[in-house]
Short mmCIF file of C-alpha atoms and ligand atoms in Angstrom, two decimals:
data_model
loop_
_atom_site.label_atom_id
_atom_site.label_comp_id
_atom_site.label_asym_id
_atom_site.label_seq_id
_atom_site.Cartn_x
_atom_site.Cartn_y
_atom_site.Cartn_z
CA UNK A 1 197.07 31.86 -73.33
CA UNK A 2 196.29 28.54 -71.95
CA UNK A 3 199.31 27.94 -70.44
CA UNK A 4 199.27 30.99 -68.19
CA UNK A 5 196.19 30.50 -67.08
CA UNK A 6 194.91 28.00 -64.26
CA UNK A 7 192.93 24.82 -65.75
CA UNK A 8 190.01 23.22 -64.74
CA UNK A 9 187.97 20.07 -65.70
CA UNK A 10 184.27 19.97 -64.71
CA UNK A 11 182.52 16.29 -65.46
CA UNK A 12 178.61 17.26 -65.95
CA UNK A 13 179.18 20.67 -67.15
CA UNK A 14 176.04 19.89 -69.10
CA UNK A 15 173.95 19.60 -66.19
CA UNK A 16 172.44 22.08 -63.13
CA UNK A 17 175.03 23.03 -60.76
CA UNK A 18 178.12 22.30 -63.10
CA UNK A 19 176.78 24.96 -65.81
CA UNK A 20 176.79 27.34 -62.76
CA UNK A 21 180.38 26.18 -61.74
CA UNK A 22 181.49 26.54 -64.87
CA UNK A 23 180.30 30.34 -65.39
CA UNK A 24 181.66 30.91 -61.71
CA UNK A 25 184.98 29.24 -62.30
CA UNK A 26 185.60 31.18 -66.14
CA UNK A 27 184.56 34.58 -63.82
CA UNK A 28 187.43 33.98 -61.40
CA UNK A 29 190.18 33.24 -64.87
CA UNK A 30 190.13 29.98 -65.39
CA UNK A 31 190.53 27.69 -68.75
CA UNK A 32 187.68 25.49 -68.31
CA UNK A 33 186.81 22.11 -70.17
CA UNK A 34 183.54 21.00 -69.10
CA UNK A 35 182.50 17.44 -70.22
CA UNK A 36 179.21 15.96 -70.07
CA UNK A 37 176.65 13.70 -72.57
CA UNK A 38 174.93 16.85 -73.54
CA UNK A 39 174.60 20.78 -73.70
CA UNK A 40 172.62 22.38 -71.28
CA UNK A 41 169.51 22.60 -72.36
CA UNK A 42 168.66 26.20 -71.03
CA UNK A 43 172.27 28.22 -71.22
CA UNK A 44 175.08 28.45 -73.99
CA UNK A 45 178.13 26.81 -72.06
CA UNK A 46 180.62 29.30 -71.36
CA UNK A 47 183.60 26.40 -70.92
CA UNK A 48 186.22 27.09 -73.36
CA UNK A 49 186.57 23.11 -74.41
CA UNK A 50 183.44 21.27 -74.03
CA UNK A 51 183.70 17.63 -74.83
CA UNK A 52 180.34 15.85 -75.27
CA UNK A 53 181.02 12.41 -74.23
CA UNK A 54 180.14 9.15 -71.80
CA UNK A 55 182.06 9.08 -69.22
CA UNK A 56 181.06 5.21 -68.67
CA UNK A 57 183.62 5.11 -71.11
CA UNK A 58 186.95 4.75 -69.98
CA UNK A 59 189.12 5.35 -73.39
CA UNK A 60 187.02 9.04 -73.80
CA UNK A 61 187.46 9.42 -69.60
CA UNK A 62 191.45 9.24 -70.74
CA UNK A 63 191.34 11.73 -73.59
CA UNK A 64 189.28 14.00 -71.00
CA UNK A 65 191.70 13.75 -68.66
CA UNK A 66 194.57 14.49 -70.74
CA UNK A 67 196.30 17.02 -68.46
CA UNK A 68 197.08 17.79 -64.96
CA UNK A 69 194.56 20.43 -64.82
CA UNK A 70 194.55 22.55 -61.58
CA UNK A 71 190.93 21.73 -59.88
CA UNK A 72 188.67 18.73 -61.34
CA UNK A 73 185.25 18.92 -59.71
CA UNK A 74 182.89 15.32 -60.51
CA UNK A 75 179.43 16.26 -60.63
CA UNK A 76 178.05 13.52 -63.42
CA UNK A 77 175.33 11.32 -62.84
CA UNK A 78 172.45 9.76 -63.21
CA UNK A 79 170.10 11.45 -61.02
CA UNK A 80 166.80 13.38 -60.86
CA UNK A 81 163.71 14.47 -58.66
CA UNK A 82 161.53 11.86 -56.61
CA UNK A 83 160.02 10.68 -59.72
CA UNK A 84 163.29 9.29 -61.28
CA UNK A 85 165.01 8.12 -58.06
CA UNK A 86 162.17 6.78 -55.31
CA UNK A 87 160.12 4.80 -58.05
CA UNK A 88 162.73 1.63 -57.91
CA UNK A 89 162.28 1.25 -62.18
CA UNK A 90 165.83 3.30 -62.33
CA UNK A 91 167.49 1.66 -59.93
CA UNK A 92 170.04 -0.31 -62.25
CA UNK A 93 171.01 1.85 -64.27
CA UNK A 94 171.21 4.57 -61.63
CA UNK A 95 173.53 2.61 -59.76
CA UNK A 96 175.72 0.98 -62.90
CA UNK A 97 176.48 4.62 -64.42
CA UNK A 98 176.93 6.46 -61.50
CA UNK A 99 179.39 4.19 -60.26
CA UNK A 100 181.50 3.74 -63.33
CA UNK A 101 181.63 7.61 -63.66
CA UNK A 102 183.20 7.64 -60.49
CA UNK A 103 185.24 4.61 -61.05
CA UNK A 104 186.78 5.76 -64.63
CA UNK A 105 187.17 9.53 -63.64
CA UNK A 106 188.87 9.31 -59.82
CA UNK A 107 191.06 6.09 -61.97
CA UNK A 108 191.87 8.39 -64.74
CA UNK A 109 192.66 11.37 -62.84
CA UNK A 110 194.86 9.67 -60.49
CA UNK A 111 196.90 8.11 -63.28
CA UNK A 112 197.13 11.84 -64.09
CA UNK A 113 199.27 12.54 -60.86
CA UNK A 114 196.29 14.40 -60.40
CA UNK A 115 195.64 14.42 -56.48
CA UNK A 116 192.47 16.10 -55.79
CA UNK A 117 189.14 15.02 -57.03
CA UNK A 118 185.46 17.29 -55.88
CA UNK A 119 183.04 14.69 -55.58
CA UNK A 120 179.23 15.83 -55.18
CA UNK A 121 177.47 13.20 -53.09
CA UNK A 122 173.97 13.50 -51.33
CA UNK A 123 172.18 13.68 -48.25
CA UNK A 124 170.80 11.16 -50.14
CA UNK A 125 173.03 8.69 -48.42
CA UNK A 126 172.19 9.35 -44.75
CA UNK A 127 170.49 6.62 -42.99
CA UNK A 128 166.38 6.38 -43.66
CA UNK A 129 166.16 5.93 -39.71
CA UNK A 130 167.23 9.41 -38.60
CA UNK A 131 165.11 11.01 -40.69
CA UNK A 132 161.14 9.76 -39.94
CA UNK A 133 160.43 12.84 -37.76
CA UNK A 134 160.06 15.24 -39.92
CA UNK A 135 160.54 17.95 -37.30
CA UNK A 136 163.81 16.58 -36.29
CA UNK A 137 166.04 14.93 -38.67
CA UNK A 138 169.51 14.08 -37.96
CA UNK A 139 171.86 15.06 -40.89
CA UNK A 140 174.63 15.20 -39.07
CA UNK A 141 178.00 13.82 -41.23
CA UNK A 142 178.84 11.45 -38.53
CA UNK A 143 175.23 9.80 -38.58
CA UNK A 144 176.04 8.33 -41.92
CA UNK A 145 176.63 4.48 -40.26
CA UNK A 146 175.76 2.31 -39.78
CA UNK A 147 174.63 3.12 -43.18
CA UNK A 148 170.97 2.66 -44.20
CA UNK A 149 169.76 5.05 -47.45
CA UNK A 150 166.03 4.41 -48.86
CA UNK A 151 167.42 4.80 -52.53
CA UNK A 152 169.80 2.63 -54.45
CA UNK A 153 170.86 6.36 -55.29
CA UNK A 154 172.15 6.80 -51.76
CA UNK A 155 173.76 3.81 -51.54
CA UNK A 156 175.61 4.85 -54.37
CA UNK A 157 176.58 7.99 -53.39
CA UNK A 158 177.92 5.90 -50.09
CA UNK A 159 179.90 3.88 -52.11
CA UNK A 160 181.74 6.44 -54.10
CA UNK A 161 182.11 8.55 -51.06
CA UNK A 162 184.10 5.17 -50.03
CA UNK A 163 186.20 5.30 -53.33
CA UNK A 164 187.35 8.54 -53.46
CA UNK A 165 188.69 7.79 -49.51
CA UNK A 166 190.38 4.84 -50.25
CA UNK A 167 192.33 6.75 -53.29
CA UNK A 168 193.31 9.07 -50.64
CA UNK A 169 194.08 6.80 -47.85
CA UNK A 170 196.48 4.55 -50.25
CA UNK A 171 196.97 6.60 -52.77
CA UNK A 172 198.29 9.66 -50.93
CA UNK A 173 195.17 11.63 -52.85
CA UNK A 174 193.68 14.18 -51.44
CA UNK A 175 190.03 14.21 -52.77
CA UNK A 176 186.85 16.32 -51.08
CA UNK A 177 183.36 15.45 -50.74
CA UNK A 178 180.49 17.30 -50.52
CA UNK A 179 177.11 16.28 -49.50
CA UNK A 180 174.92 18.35 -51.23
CA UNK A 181 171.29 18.85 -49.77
CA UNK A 182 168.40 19.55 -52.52
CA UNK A 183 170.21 22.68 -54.43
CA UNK A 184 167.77 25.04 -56.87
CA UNK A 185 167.62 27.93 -58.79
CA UNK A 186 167.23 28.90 -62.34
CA UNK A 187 168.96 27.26 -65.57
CA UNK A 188 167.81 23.64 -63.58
CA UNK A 189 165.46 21.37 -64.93
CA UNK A 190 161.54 22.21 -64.19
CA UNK A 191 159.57 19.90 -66.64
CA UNK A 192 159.75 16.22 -67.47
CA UNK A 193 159.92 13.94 -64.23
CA UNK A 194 163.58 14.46 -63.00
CA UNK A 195 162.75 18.19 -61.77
CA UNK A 196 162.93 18.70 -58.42
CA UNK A 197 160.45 20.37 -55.88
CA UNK A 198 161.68 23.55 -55.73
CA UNK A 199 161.07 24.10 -60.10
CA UNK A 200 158.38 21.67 -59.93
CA UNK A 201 155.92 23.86 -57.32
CA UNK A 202 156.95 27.11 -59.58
CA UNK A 203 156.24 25.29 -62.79
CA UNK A 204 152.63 24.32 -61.92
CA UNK A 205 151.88 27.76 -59.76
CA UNK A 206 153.04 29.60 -63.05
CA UNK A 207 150.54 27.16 -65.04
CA UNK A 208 147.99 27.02 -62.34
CA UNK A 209 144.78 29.22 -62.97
CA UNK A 210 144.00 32.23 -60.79
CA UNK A 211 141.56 30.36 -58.46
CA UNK A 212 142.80 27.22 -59.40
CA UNK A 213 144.79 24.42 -57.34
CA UNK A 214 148.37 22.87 -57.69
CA UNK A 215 148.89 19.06 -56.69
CA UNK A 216 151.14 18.58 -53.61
CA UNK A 217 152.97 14.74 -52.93
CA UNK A 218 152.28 13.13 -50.02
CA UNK A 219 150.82 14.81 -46.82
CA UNK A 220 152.90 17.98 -47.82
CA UNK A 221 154.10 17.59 -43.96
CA UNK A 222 157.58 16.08 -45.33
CA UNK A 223 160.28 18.37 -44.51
CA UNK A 224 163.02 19.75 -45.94
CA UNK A 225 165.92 22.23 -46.52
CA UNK A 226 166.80 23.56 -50.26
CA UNK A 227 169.92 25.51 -51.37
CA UNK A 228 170.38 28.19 -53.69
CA UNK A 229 172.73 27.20 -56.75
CA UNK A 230 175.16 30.08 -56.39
CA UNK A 231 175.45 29.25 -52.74
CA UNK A 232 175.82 25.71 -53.48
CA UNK A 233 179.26 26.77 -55.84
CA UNK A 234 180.42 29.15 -53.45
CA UNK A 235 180.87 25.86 -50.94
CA UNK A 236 182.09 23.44 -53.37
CA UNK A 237 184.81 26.08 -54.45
CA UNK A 238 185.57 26.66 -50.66
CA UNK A 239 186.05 23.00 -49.77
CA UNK A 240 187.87 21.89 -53.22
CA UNK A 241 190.77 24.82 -51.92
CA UNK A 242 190.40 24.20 -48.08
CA UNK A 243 192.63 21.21 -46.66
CA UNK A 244 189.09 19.60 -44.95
CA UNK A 245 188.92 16.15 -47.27
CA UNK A 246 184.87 16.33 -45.99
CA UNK A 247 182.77 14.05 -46.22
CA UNK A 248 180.52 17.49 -45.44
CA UNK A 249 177.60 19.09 -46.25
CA UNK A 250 176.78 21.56 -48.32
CA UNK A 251 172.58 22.50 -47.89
CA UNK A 252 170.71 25.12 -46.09
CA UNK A 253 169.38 24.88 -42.30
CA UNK A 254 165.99 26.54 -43.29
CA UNK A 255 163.66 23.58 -43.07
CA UNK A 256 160.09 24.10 -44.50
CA UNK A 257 157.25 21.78 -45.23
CA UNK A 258 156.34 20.98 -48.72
CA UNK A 259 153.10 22.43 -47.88
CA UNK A 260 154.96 25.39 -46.56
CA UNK A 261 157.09 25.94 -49.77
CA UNK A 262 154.36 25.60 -52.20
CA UNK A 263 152.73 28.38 -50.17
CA UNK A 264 155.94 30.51 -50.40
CA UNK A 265 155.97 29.65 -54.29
CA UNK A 266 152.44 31.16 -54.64
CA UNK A 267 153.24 33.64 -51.93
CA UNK A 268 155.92 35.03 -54.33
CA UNK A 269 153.49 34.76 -57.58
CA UNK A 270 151.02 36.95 -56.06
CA UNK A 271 148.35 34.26 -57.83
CA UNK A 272 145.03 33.13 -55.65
CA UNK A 273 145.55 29.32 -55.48
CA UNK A 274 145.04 26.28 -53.42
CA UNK A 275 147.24 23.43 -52.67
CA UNK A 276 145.69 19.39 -53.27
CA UNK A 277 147.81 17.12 -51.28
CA UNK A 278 147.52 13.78 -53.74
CA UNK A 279 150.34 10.12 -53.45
CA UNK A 280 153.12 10.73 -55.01
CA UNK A 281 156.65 9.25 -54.61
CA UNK A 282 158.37 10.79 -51.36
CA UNK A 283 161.39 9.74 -50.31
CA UNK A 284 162.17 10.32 -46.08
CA UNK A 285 159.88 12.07 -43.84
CA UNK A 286 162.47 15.12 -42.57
CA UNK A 287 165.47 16.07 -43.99
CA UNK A 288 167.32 19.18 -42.96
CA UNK A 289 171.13 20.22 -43.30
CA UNK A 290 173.25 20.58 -40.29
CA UNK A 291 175.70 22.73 -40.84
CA UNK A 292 177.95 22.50 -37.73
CA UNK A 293 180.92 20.53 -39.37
CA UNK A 294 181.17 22.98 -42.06
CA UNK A 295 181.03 26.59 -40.00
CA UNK A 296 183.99 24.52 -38.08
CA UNK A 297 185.86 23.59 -40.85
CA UNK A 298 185.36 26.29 -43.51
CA UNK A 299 184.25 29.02 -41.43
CA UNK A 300 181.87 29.65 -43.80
CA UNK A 301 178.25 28.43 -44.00
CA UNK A 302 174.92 29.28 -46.68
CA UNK A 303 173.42 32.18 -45.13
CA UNK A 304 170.96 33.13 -48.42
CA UNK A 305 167.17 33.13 -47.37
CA UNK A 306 164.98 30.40 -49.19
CA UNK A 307 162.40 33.42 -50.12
CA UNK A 308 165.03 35.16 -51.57
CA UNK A 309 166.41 31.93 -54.01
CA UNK A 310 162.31 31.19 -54.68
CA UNK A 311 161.69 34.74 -55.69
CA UNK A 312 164.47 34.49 -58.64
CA UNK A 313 163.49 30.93 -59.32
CA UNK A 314 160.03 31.56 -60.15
CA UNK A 315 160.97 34.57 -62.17
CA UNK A 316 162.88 32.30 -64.44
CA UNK A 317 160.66 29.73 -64.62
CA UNK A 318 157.98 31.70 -65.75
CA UNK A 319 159.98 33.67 -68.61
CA UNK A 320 160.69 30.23 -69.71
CA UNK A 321 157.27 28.85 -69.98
CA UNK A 322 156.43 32.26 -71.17
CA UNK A 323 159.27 31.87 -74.33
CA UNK A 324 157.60 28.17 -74.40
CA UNK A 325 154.22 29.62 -75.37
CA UNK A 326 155.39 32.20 -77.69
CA UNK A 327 156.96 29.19 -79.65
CA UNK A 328 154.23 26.96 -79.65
CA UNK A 329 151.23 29.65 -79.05
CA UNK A 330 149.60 27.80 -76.48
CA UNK A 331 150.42 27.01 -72.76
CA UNK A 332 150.26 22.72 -71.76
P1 NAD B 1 172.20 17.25 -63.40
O1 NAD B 1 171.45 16.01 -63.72
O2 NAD B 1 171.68 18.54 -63.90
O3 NAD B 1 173.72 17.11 -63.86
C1 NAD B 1 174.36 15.88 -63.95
C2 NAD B 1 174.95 15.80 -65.34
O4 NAD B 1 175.67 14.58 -65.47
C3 NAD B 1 173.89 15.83 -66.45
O5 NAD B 1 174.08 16.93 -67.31
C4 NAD B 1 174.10 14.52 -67.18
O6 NAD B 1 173.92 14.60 -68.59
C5 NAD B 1 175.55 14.20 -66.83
N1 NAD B 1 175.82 12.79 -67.03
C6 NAD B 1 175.06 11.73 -66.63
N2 NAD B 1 175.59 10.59 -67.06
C7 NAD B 1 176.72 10.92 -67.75
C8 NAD B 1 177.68 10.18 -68.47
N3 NAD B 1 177.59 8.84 -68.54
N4 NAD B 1 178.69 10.83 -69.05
C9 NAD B 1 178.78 12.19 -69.01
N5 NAD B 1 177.88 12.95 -68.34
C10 NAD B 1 176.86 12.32 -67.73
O7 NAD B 1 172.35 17.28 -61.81
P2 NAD B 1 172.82 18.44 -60.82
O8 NAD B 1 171.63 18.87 -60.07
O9 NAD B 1 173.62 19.45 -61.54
O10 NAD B 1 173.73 17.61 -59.83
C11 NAD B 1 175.14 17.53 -59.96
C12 NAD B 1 175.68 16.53 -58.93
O11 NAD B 1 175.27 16.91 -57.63
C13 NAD B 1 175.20 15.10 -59.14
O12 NAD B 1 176.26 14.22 -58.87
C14 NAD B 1 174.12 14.93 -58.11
O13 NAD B 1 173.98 13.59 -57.71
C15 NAD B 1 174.65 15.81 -56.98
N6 NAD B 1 173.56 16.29 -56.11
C16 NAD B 1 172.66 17.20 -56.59
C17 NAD B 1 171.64 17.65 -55.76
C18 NAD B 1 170.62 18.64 -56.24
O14 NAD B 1 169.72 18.97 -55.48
N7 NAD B 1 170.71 19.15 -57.46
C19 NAD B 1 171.53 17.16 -54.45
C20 NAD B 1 172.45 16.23 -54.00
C21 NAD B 1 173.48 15.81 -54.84
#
C-alpha cells in the first residue's frame, strides 16, 4: 500500500500546527510518519508511523529520515507563548535545540537526495525597530535586515532561515520558508506558561466568574494579527508545492489590540466581565502580517475572520476545561 501512495515526513507532529498538518495531509492520501518527543497531548495522532524521538539526535534524525519521502515539512522546536520566550531564563536552550533540529534534519534530508525541506520560521525574527508603533508595524519580508529580533528565539529562526538558503544556494536544494505570524485554534496548548494569547484569554474568560475580571499583559494597547490553524496549513501546503523558495509569511492582516481580543473572547462567551491590564512579559509593541509577497507569489492569501477562528477556539477550550472538571470535580 505504501508504495503507491505519496510519503510524507512531518518533524513535530506532536505539537500544534503539525497534528493539524498531519490530519490535513492523511485527508488528501498520504502515508504520513510524523516524529516528535511526544504525543499530542489533546488528539490521537492520525500519522500512520509515529516515531517518538529527539531530533537533537543525529543517529535517530537518520533512521527518521530513512527514505526519500515526497514532502518533509520541519516544524520542531523549542518554543512557546511570551512566558517561555521573552523571559531570557530559556534562552540557551531555546537557541541550542532549535538549531540542532534544523541542523540534523535539513543535513539528514539532504544526504537523502531529498531536495525540499518546509521550514516554519517566525515573525519572530523581524527587526524589534519596525515594530514600536503599534498602529503601524512593518512586517514586510524584505524588512528582515539589517536584522535586529528582541528574542534569542528570533535570532534563531534568522539563522535557520540562513541554513536552509545556503543548502539551496550550494546544494542545488530547493527548500521553502514560511514565516508564520501567531497561528491558533483548538487542539493547541491553553494552560501551563507556553500557551499563547489567543488560548490564554479563552482559558481565563471560560474560568472567569460572571462579574468577574480576567488579567490582561501590558497596556493591552500591543498589537497584533493571529491566524487560524487550518488557514495556517492551507499556506504551508501551498508554498511547500509552489516553486516560491519564500522566505514569506504566512499570518493574518487583521490587527487587533490585546485589549481588543480579550473583548472579542468575552464578546463570543456571552459572560459579563472586565479586563485588568497588570506587567507581564510582552514582546514588540505592533506586529501585523503583510501579506503582499504572498497574494503575488501564491495568489492566495488567509481570508478567515479572527471572530470566526475565536468563536471555535473558545468552544474547545471550554469543553476541555469542562472534561477537566468532570475528572477532577472541581474547576482551578
Ligand atoms: P508546538 O510547540 O506545539 O510544536 C513543536 C513541537 O516540536 C512540539 O510538539 C515539541 O515536542 C517538538 N519538539 C521540540 N523539541 C524537539 C526535539 N528535540 N525533538 C523532536 N521534537 C521536538 O508549536 P507549534 O505552534 O505547532 O509550532 C510549530 C512551528 O511553527 C515551530 O517551529 C514554531 O517555532 C513555528 N511558529 C509557530 C507559531 C505559532 O503561533 N504557533 C508562530 C510562529 C512560528
Amino acid at each position: 500500500m505504501q508504495d503507491q501512495k505519496k510519503t510524507a515526513l512531518v518533524c513535530g507532529a506532536g505539537g500544534f500546527i503539525g497534528g493539524h498538518l498531519v490530519k490535513r495531509l492523511k485527508r488528501e492520501g498520504f502515508w504520513v510518519r510524523g516524529v516528535d518527543l511526544k504525543f499530542n497531548e489533546h488528539a490521537a495522532t492520525e500519522a500512520d508511523d509515529f516515531v517518538i524521538g529527539d531530533l537533537r539526535d543525529q543517529q535517530i534524525v537518520r533512521d527518521v529520515v530513512d527514505r526519500r519521502f515526497d514532502e518533509v515539512y520541519q516544524l520542531a522546536a523549542d518554543m512557546g507563548g511570551a512566558g517561555y520566550i521573552f523571559t531570557g531564563e530559556n534562552d540557551a536552550d531555546i537557541m541550542h535545540n532549535s538549531a540542532t533540529i534544523n541542523l540534523n534534519v535539513l543535513d539528514a534530508c539532504y544526504k537523502r537526495n531529498i531536495k525540499r525541506v518546509f521550514y516554519s520560521s517566525s515573525a519572530c525574527m523581524y527587526p524589534e525597530h519596525n515594530q514600536l508603533d503599534p498602529d503601524n508595524p512593518n512586517c514586510s519580508e524584505d524588512s528582515a535586515y539589517p536584522a535586529n529580533p528582541d528574542s534569542e528565539y528570533g535570532w534563531e529562526k534568522l539563522f535557520s532561515e540562513r541554513l536552509y538558503l545556503a543548502y539551496n544556494r550550494n546544494y542545488g536544494m530547493q527548500n521553502r520558508i514560511a514565516r508564520y505570524h501567531n497561528i491558533f485554534g483548538p487542539e493547541g496548548t491553553w494552560d501551563g506558561g507556553k500557551e499563547k494569547a489567543p488560548a490564554a484569554m479563552c482559558r481565563k474568560v471560560v474560568k472567569a466568574a460572571e462579574g468577574g475580571k480576567i488579567e490582561v499583559w501590558g497596556d493591552g494597547m500591543q498589537t497584533r494579527s493571529f491566524l487560524y490553524v487550518d488557514e495556517c496549513v492551507e499556506g504551508t501546503i501551498r508554498l511547500l508545492r509552489s516553486e516560491f523558495q519564500g522566505p514569506v509569511n504566512i499570518g493574518s492582516e487583521e490587527m487587533v489590540t490585546i485589549n481588543g481580543l480579550a473583548q472579542m473572547v468575552i464578546a463570543v462567551s456571552g459572560k459579563k466581565v472586565g479586563i485588568e491590564n497588570v506587567p507581564g512579559p510582552l514582546g514588540v509593541r505592533g506586529r501585523n502580517s503583510d501579506n503582499r509577497l504572498i497574494k503575488e507569489k501564491l495568489g492566495w492569501a488567509p481570508s478567515q475572520s479572527l471572530r470566526e477562528g475565536i468563536e471555535r477556539t473558545y468552544a474547545w477550550i471550554e469543553r476541555e476545561i469542562l472534561r477537566q472538571c468532570g475528572q477532577h470535580g472541581v474547576a482551578e
